[in-house]
mmCIF file of C-alpha atoms in Angstrom:
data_model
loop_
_atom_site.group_PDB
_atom_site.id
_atom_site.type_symbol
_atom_site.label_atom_id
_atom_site.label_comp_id
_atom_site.label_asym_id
_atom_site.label_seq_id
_atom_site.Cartn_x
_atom_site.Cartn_y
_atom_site.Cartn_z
ATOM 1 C CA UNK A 21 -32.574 -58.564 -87.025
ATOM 2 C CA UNK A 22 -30.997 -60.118 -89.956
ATOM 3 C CA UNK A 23 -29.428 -63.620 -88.047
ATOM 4 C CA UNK A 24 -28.451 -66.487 -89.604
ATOM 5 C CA UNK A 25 -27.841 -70.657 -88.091
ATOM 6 C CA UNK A 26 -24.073 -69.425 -87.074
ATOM 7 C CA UNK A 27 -24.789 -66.732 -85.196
ATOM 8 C CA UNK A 28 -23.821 -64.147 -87.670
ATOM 9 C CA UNK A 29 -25.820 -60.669 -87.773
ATOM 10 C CA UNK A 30 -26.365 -59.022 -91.115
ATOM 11 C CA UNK A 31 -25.685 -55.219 -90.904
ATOM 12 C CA UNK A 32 -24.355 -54.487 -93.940
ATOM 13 C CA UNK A 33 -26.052 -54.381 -97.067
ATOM 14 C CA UNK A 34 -25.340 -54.060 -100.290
ATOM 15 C CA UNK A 35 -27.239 -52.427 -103.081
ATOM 16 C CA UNK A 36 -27.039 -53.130 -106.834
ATOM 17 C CA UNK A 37 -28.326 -50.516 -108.370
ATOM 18 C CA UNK A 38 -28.092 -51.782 -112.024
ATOM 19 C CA UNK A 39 -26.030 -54.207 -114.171
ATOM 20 C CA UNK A 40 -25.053 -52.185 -116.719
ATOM 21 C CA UNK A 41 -21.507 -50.518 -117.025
ATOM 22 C CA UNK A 42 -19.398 -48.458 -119.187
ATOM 23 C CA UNK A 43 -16.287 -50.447 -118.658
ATOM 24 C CA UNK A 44 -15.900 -54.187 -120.163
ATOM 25 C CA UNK A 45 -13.039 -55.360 -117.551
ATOM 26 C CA UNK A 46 -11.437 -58.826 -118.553
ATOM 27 C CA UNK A 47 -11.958 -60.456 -115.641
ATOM 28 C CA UNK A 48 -15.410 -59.736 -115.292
ATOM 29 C CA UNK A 49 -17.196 -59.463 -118.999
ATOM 30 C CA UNK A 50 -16.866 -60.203 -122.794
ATOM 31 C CA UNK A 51 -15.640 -57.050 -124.767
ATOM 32 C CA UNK A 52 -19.782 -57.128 -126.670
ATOM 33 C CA UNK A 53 -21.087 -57.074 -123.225
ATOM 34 C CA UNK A 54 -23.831 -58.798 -121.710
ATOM 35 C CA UNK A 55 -27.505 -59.026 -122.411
ATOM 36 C CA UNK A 56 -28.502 -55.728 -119.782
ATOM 37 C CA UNK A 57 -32.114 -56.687 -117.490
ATOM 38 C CA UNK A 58 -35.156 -54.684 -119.213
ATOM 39 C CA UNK A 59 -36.477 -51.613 -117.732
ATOM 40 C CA UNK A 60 -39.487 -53.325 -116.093
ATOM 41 C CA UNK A 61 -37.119 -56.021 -114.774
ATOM 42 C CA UNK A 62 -35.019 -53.553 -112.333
ATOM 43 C CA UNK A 63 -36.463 -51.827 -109.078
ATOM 44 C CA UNK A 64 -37.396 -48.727 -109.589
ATOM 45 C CA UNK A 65 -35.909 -45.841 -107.164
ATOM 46 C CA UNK A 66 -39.123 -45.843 -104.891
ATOM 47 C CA UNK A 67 -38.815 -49.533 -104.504
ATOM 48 C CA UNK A 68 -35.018 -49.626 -103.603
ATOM 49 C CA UNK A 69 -35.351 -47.047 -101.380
ATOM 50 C CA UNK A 70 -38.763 -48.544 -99.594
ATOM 51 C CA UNK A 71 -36.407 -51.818 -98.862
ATOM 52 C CA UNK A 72 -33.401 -49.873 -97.738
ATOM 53 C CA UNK A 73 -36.173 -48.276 -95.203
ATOM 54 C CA UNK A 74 -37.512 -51.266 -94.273
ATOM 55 C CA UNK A 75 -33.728 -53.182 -94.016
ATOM 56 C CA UNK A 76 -32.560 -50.093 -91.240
ATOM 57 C CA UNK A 77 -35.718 -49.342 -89.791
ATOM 58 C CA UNK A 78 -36.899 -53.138 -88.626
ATOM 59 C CA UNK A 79 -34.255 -55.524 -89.907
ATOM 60 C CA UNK A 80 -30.669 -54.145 -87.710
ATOM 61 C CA UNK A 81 -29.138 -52.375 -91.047
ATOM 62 C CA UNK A 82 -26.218 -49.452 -90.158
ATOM 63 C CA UNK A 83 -24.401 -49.795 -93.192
ATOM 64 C CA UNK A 84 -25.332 -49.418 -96.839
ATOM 65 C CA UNK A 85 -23.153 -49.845 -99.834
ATOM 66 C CA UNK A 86 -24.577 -48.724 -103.850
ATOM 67 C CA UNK A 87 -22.640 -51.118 -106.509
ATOM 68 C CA UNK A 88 -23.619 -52.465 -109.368
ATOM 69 C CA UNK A 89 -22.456 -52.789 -112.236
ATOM 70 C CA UNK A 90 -21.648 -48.913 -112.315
ATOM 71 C CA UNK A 91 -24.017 -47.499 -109.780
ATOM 72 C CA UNK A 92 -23.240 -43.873 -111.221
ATOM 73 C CA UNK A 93 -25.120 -44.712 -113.904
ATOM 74 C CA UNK A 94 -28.186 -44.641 -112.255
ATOM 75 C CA UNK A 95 -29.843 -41.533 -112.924
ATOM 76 C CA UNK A 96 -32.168 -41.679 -109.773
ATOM 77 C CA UNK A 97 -28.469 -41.917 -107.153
ATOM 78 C CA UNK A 98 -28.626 -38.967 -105.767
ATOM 79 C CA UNK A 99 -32.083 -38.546 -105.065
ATOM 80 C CA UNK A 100 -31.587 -42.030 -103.435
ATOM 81 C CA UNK A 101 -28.892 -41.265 -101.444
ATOM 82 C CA UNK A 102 -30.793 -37.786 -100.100
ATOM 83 C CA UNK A 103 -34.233 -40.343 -99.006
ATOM 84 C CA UNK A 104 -31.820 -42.956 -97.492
ATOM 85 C CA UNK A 105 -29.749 -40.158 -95.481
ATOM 86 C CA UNK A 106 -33.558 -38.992 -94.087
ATOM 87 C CA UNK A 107 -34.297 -42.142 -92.650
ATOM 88 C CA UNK A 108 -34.000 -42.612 -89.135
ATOM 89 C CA UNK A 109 -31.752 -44.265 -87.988
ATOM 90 C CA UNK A 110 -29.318 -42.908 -90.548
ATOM 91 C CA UNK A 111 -27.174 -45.735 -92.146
ATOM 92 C CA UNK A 112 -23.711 -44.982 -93.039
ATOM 93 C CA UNK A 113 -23.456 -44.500 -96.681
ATOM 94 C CA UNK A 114 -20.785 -45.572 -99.394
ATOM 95 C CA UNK A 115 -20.454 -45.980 -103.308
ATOM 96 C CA UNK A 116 -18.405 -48.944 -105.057
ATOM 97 C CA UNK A 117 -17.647 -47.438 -108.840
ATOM 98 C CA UNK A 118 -15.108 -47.554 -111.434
ATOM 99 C CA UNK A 119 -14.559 -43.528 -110.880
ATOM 100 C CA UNK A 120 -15.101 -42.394 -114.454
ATOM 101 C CA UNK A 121 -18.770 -40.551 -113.339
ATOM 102 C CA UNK A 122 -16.314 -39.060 -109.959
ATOM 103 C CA UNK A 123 -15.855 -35.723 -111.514
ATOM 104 C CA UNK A 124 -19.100 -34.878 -112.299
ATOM 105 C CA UNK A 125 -21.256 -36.222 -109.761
ATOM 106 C CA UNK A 126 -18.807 -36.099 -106.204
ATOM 107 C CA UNK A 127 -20.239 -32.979 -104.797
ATOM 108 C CA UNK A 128 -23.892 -33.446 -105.170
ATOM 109 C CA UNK A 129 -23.332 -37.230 -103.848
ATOM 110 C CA UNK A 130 -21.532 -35.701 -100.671
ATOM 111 C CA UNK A 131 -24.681 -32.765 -99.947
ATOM 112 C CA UNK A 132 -26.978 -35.547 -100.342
ATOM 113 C CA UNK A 133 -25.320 -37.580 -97.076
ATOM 114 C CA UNK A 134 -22.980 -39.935 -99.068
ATOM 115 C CA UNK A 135 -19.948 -40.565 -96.471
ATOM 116 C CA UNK A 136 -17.261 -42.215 -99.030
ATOM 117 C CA UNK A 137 -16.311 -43.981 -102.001
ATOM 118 C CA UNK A 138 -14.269 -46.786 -103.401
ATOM 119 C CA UNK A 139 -12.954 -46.968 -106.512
ATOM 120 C CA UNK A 140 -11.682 -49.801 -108.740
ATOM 121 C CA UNK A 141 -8.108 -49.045 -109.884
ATOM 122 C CA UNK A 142 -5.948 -51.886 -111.454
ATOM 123 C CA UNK A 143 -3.138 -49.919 -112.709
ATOM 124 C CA UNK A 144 -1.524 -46.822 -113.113
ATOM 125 C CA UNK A 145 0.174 -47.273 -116.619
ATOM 126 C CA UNK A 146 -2.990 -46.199 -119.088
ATOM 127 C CA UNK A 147 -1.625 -48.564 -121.940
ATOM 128 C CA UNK A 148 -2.722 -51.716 -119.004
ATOM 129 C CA UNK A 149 -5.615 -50.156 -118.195
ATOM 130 C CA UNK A 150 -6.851 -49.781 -121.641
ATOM 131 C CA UNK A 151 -5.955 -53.424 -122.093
ATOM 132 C CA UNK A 152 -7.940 -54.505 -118.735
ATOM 133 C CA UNK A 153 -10.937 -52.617 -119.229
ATOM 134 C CA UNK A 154 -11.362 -52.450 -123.024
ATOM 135 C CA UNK A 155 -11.822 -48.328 -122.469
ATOM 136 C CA UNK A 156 -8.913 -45.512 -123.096
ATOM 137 C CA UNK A 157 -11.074 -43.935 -119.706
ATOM 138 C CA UNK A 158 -7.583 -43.810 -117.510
ATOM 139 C CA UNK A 159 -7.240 -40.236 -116.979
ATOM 140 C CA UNK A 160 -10.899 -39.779 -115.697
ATOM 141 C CA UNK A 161 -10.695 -42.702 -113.030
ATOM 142 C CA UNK A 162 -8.184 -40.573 -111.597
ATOM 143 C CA UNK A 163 -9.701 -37.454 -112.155
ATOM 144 C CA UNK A 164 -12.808 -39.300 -109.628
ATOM 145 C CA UNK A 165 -10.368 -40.201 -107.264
ATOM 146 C CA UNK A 166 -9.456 -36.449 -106.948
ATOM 147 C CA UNK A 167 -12.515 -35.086 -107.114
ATOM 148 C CA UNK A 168 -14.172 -37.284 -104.568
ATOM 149 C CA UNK A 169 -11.336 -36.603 -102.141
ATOM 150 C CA UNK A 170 -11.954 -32.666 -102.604
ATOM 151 C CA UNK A 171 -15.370 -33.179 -102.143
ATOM 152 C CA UNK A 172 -14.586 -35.143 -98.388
ATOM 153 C CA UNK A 173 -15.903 -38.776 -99.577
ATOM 154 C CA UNK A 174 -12.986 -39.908 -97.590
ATOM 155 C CA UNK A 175 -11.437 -41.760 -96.812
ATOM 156 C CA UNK A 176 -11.340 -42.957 -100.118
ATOM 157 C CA UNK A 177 -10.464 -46.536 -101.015
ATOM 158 C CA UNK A 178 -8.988 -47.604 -104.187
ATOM 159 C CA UNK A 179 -9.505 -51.401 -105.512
ATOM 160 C CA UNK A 180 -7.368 -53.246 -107.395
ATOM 161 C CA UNK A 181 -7.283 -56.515 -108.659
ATOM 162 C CA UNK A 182 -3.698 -57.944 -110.041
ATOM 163 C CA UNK A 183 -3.871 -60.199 -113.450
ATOM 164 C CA UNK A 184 -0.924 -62.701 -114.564
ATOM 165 C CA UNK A 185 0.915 -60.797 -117.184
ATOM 166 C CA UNK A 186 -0.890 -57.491 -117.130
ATOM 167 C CA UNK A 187 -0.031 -55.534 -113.741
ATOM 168 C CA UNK A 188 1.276 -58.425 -111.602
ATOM 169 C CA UNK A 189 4.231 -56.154 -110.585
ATOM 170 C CA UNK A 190 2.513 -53.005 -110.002
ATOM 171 C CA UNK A 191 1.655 -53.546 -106.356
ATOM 172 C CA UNK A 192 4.702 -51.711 -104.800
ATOM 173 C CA UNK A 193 3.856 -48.982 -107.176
ATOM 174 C CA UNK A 194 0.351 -48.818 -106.668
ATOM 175 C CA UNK A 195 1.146 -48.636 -102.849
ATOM 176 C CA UNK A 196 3.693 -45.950 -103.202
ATOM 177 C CA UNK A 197 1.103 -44.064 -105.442
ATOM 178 C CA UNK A 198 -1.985 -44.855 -102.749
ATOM 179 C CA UNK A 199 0.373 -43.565 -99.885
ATOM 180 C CA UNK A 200 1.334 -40.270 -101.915
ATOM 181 C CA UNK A 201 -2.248 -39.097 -102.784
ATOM 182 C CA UNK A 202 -3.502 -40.218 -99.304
ATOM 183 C CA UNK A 203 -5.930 -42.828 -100.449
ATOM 184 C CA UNK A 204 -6.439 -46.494 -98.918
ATOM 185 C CA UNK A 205 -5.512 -49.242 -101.126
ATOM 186 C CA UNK A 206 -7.013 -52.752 -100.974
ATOM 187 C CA UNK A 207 -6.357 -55.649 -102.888
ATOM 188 C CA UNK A 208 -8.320 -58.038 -103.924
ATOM 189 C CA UNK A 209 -7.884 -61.554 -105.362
ATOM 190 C CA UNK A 210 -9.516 -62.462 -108.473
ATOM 191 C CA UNK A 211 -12.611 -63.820 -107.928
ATOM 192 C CA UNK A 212 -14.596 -66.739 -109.967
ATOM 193 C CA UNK A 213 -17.657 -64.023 -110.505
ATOM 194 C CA UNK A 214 -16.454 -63.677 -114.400
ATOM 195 C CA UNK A 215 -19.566 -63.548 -116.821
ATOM 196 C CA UNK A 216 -17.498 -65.918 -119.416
ATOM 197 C CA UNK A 217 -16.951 -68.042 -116.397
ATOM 198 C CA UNK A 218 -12.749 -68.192 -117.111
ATOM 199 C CA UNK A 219 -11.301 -67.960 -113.970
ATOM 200 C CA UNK A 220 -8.711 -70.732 -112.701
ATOM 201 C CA UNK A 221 -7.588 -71.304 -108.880
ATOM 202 C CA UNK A 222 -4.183 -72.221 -110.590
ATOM 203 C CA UNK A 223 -3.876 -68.753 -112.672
ATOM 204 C CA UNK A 224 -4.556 -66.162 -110.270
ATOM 205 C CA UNK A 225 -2.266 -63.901 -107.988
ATOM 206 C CA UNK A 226 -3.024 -64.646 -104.129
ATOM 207 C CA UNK A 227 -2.692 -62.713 -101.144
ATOM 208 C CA UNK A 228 0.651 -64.380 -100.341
ATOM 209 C CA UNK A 229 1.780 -63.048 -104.014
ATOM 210 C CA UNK A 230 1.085 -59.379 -103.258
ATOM 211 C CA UNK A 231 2.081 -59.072 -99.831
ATOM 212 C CA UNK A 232 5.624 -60.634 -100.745
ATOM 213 C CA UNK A 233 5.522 -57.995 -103.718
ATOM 214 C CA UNK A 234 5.108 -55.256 -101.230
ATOM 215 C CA UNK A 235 7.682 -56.386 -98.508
ATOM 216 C CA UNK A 236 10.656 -56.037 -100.996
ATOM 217 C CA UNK A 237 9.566 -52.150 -100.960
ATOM 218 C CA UNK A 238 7.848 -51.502 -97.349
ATOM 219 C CA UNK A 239 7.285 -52.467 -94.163
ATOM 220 C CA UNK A 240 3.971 -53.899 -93.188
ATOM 221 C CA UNK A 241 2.665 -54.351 -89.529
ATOM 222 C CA UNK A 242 -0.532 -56.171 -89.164
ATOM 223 C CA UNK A 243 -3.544 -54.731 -87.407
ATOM 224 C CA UNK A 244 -4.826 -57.094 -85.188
ATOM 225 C CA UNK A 245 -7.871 -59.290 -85.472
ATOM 226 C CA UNK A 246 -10.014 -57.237 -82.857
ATOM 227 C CA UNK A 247 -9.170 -54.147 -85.584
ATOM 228 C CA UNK A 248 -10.278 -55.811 -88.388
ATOM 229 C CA UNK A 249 -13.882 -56.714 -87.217
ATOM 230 C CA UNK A 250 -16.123 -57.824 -89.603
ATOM 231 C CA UNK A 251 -14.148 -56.030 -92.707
ATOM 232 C CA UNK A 252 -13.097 -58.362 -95.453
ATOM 233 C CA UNK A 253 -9.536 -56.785 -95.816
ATOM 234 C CA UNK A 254 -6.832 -58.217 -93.762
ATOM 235 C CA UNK A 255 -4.982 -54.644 -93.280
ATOM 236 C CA UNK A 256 -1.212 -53.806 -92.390
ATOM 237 C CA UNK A 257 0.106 -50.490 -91.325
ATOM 238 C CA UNK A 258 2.727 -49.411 -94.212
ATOM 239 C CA UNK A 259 6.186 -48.256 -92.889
ATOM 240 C CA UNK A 260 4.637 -47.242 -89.162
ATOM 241 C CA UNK A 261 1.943 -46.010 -90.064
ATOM 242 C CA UNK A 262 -0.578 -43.910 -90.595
ATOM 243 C CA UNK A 263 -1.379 -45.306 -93.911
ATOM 244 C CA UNK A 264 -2.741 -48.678 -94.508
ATOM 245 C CA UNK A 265 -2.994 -51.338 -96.998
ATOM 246 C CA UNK A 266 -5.400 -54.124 -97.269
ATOM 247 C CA UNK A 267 -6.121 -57.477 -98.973
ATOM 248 C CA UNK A 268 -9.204 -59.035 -99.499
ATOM 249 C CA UNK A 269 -8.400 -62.649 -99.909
ATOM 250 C CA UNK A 270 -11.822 -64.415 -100.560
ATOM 251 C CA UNK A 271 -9.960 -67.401 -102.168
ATOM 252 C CA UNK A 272 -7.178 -67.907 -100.350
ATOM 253 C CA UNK A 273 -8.109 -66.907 -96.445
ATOM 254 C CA UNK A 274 -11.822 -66.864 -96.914
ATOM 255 C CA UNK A 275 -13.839 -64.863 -93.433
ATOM 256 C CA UNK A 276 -16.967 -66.475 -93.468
ATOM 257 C CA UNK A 277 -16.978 -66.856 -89.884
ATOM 258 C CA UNK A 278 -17.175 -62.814 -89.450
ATOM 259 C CA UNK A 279 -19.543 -62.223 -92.154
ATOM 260 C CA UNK A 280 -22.009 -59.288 -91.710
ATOM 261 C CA UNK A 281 -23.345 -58.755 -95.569
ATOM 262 C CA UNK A 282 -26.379 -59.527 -96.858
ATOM 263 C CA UNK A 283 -27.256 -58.621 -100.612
ATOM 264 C CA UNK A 284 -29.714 -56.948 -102.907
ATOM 265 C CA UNK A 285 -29.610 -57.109 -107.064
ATOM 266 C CA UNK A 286 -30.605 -54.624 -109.354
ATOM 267 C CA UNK A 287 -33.873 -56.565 -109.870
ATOM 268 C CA UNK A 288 -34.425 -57.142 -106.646
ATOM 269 C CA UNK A 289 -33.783 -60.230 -105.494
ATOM 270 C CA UNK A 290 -31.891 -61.205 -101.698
ATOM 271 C CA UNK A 291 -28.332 -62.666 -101.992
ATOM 272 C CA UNK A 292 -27.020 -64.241 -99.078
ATOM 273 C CA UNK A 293 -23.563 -64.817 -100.210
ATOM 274 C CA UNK A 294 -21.774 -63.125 -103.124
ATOM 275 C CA UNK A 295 -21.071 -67.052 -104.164
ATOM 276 C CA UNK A 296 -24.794 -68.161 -103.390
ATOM 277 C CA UNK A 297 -26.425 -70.151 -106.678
ATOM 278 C CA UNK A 298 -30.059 -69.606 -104.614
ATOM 279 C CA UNK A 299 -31.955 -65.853 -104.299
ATOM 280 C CA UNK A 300 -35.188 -65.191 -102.566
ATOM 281 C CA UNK A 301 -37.074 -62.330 -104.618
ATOM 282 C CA UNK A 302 -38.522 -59.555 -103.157
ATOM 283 C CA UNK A 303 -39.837 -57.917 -106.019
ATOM 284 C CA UNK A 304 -42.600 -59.714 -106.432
ATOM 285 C CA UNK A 305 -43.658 -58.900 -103.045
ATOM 286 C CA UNK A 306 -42.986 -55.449 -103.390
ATOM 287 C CA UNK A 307 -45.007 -55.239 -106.818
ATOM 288 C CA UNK A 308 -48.228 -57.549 -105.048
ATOM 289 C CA UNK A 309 -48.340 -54.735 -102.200
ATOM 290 C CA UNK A 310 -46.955 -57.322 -99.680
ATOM 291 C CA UNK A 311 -46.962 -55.083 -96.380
ATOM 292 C CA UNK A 312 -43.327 -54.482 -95.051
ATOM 293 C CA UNK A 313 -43.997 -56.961 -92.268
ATOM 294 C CA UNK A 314 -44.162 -59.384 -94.886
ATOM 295 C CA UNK A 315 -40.780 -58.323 -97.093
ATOM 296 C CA UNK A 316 -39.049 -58.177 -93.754
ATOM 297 C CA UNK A 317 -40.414 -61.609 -93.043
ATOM 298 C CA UNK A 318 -38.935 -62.735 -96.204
ATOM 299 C CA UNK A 319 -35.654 -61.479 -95.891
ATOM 300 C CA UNK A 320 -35.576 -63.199 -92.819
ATOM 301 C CA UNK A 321 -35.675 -66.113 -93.901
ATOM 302 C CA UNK A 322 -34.045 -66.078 -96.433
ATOM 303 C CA UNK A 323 -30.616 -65.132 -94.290
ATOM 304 C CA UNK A 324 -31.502 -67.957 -91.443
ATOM 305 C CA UNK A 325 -30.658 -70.168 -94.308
ATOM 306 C CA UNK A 326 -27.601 -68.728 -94.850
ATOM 307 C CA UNK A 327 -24.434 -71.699 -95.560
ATOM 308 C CA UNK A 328 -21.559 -71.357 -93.236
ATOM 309 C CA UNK A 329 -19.124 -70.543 -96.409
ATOM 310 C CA UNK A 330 -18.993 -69.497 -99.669
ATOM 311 C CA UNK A 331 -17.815 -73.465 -100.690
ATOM 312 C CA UNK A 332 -14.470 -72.012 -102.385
ATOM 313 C CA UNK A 333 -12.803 -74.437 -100.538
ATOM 314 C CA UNK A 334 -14.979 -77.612 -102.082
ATOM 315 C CA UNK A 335 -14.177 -79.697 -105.015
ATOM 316 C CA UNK A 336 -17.630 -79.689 -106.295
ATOM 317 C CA UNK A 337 -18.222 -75.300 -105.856
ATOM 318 C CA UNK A 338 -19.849 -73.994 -109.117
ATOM 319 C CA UNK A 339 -19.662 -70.153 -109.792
ATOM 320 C CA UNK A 340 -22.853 -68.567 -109.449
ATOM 321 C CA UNK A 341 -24.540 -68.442 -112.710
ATOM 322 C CA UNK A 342 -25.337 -64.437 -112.774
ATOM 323 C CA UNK A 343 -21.593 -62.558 -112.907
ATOM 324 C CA UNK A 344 -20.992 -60.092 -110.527
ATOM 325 C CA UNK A 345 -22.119 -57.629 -112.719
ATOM 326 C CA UNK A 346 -25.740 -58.678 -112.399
ATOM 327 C CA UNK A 347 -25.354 -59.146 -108.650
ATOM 328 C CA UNK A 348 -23.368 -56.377 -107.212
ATOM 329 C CA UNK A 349 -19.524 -56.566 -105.983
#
């Protein structure tokens, strides 16, 4: 069992499964990129899966989630998927991506036991979204949403963060859109994870912003707290219901207190916190044929250490120096 100091139980965990990605999206990287880790610097797909095993076999793990970067750019996902939907107990399985792989790769994710998808969406105008992501790749984020909803990766999620001055007043639209195609939208504020390290409490749209952006068009009825669980989205039913909308307000109405997450990077290294400056590496216990007593030991400890927060909150918090990118959303 993954516990921490607070009584929190780690159940979920999240997989990087490389930094690299084909979109250059302005609040998380320069246009010219980043410098990418080296081949010998990443896990290999024997090693990710031989922790995943060893996180759901003897550590409490039911839930696994591939990011990156843009997982679909691993060429080993599939088979990873198929060994990690073999193990007993079988952990729920779900992709984070920016979609533009969807088409191509949706089916063969779905026979090989992937259960859903989320997909980053900021906009639906492709004039912003070439402007966001540095990419004219519009039409084939959308053409992943559709084919991962034919292929029954539902429900599908879409994710979209709103920028000052870009697609601020697209949330009513975005909703309307989610709601029509039968897709879940979430929200989420902008978060200080930015490689260039830009971001500015003072500069971004909160949870308060898109929620009174959505009321002049719908009706929202909050789920209540038993609902939620440990899920970062606050979610509201949208007009009565059935469909839902959620926010994800790290900044603003951070949920510590319910975190289950604990994190792995592309190169292998334990994250307690998506915010956390400190990392406990495993790969250098995998690679000096450390038993999987031992990694489990590790990983451990390295959650009883966990902080109570991310430190959002404090005067003195200092973004973690790797960008999400590196460390998985």
């Amino acid at each position: 069992m993954l516990i921490d100091t607070f009584d929190r139980v780690a159940t979920d965990l999240r997989v990087s499964l490389t930094d690299k990605c084909n979109l250059r999206c302005t609040y998380c990287m320069p246009e010219e990129g980043l410098q990418w880790l080296g081949k010998s610097e990443l896990l290999s797909d024997d090693e990710i899966v031989r922790l995943i095993r060893i996180a759901v076999t003897s550590l409490g793990i039911t839930e696994v989630r591939f990011t990156g970067g843009e997982p679909l750019l691993r060429p080993g996902l599939v088979s990873i998927v198929e060994q990690c939907a073999a193990l007993t107990p079988r952990p729920r399985m779900s992709l984070t991506t920016n979609g533009i792989g969807l088409k191509r790769t949706a089916t063969a994710l779905k026979a090989a036991g992937l259960d859903r998808v989320n997909v980053s969406l900021d906009t639906l105008r492709p004039d912003v979204f070439k402007t966001l992501t540095r990419r004219d790749r519009h039409r084939d984020v959308l053409e992943g949403l559709e084919a991962a909803r034919e292929a029954g990766l539902t429900p599908v999620k879409v994710n979209s963060v709103l920028m000052p001055g870009l697609n601020d007043d697209e949330a009513p639209e975005l909703l309307a859109w989610a709601v029509a195609n039968a897709y879940e939208l979430r929200f989420i504020e902008q978060m200080p994870l930015d490689a260039q390290h830009g971001w500015k409490r003072d500069g971004m749209i909160t949870a308060g912003d898109i929620l009174a952006s959505l009321r002049t068009r719908f009706t929202l009825t909050p789920e209540d707290d038993e609902a939620r669980g440990s899920a970062p989205a606050e979610r509201w039913t949208v007009d009565g219901g059935p469909h839902r909308v959620g926010v994800i307000a790290s900044v603003t109405r951070p949920f510590c207190r319910a975190c289950d997450r604990t994190r792995l990077t592309a190169d292998g290294q334990v994250r307690t916190c998506l915010f956390a400056r400190e990392e406990t590496d495993l790969r250098s216990a995998l690679r000096s044929d450390a038993p999987d007593a031992e990694i489990a030991r590790l990983w451990k400890t390295a959650m009883w250490g966990k902080k109570a927060g991310s430190g959002l909150d404090d005067p003195s918090f200092l973004q973690p120096d790797r960008p999400m990118s590196a460390i998985g959303g």
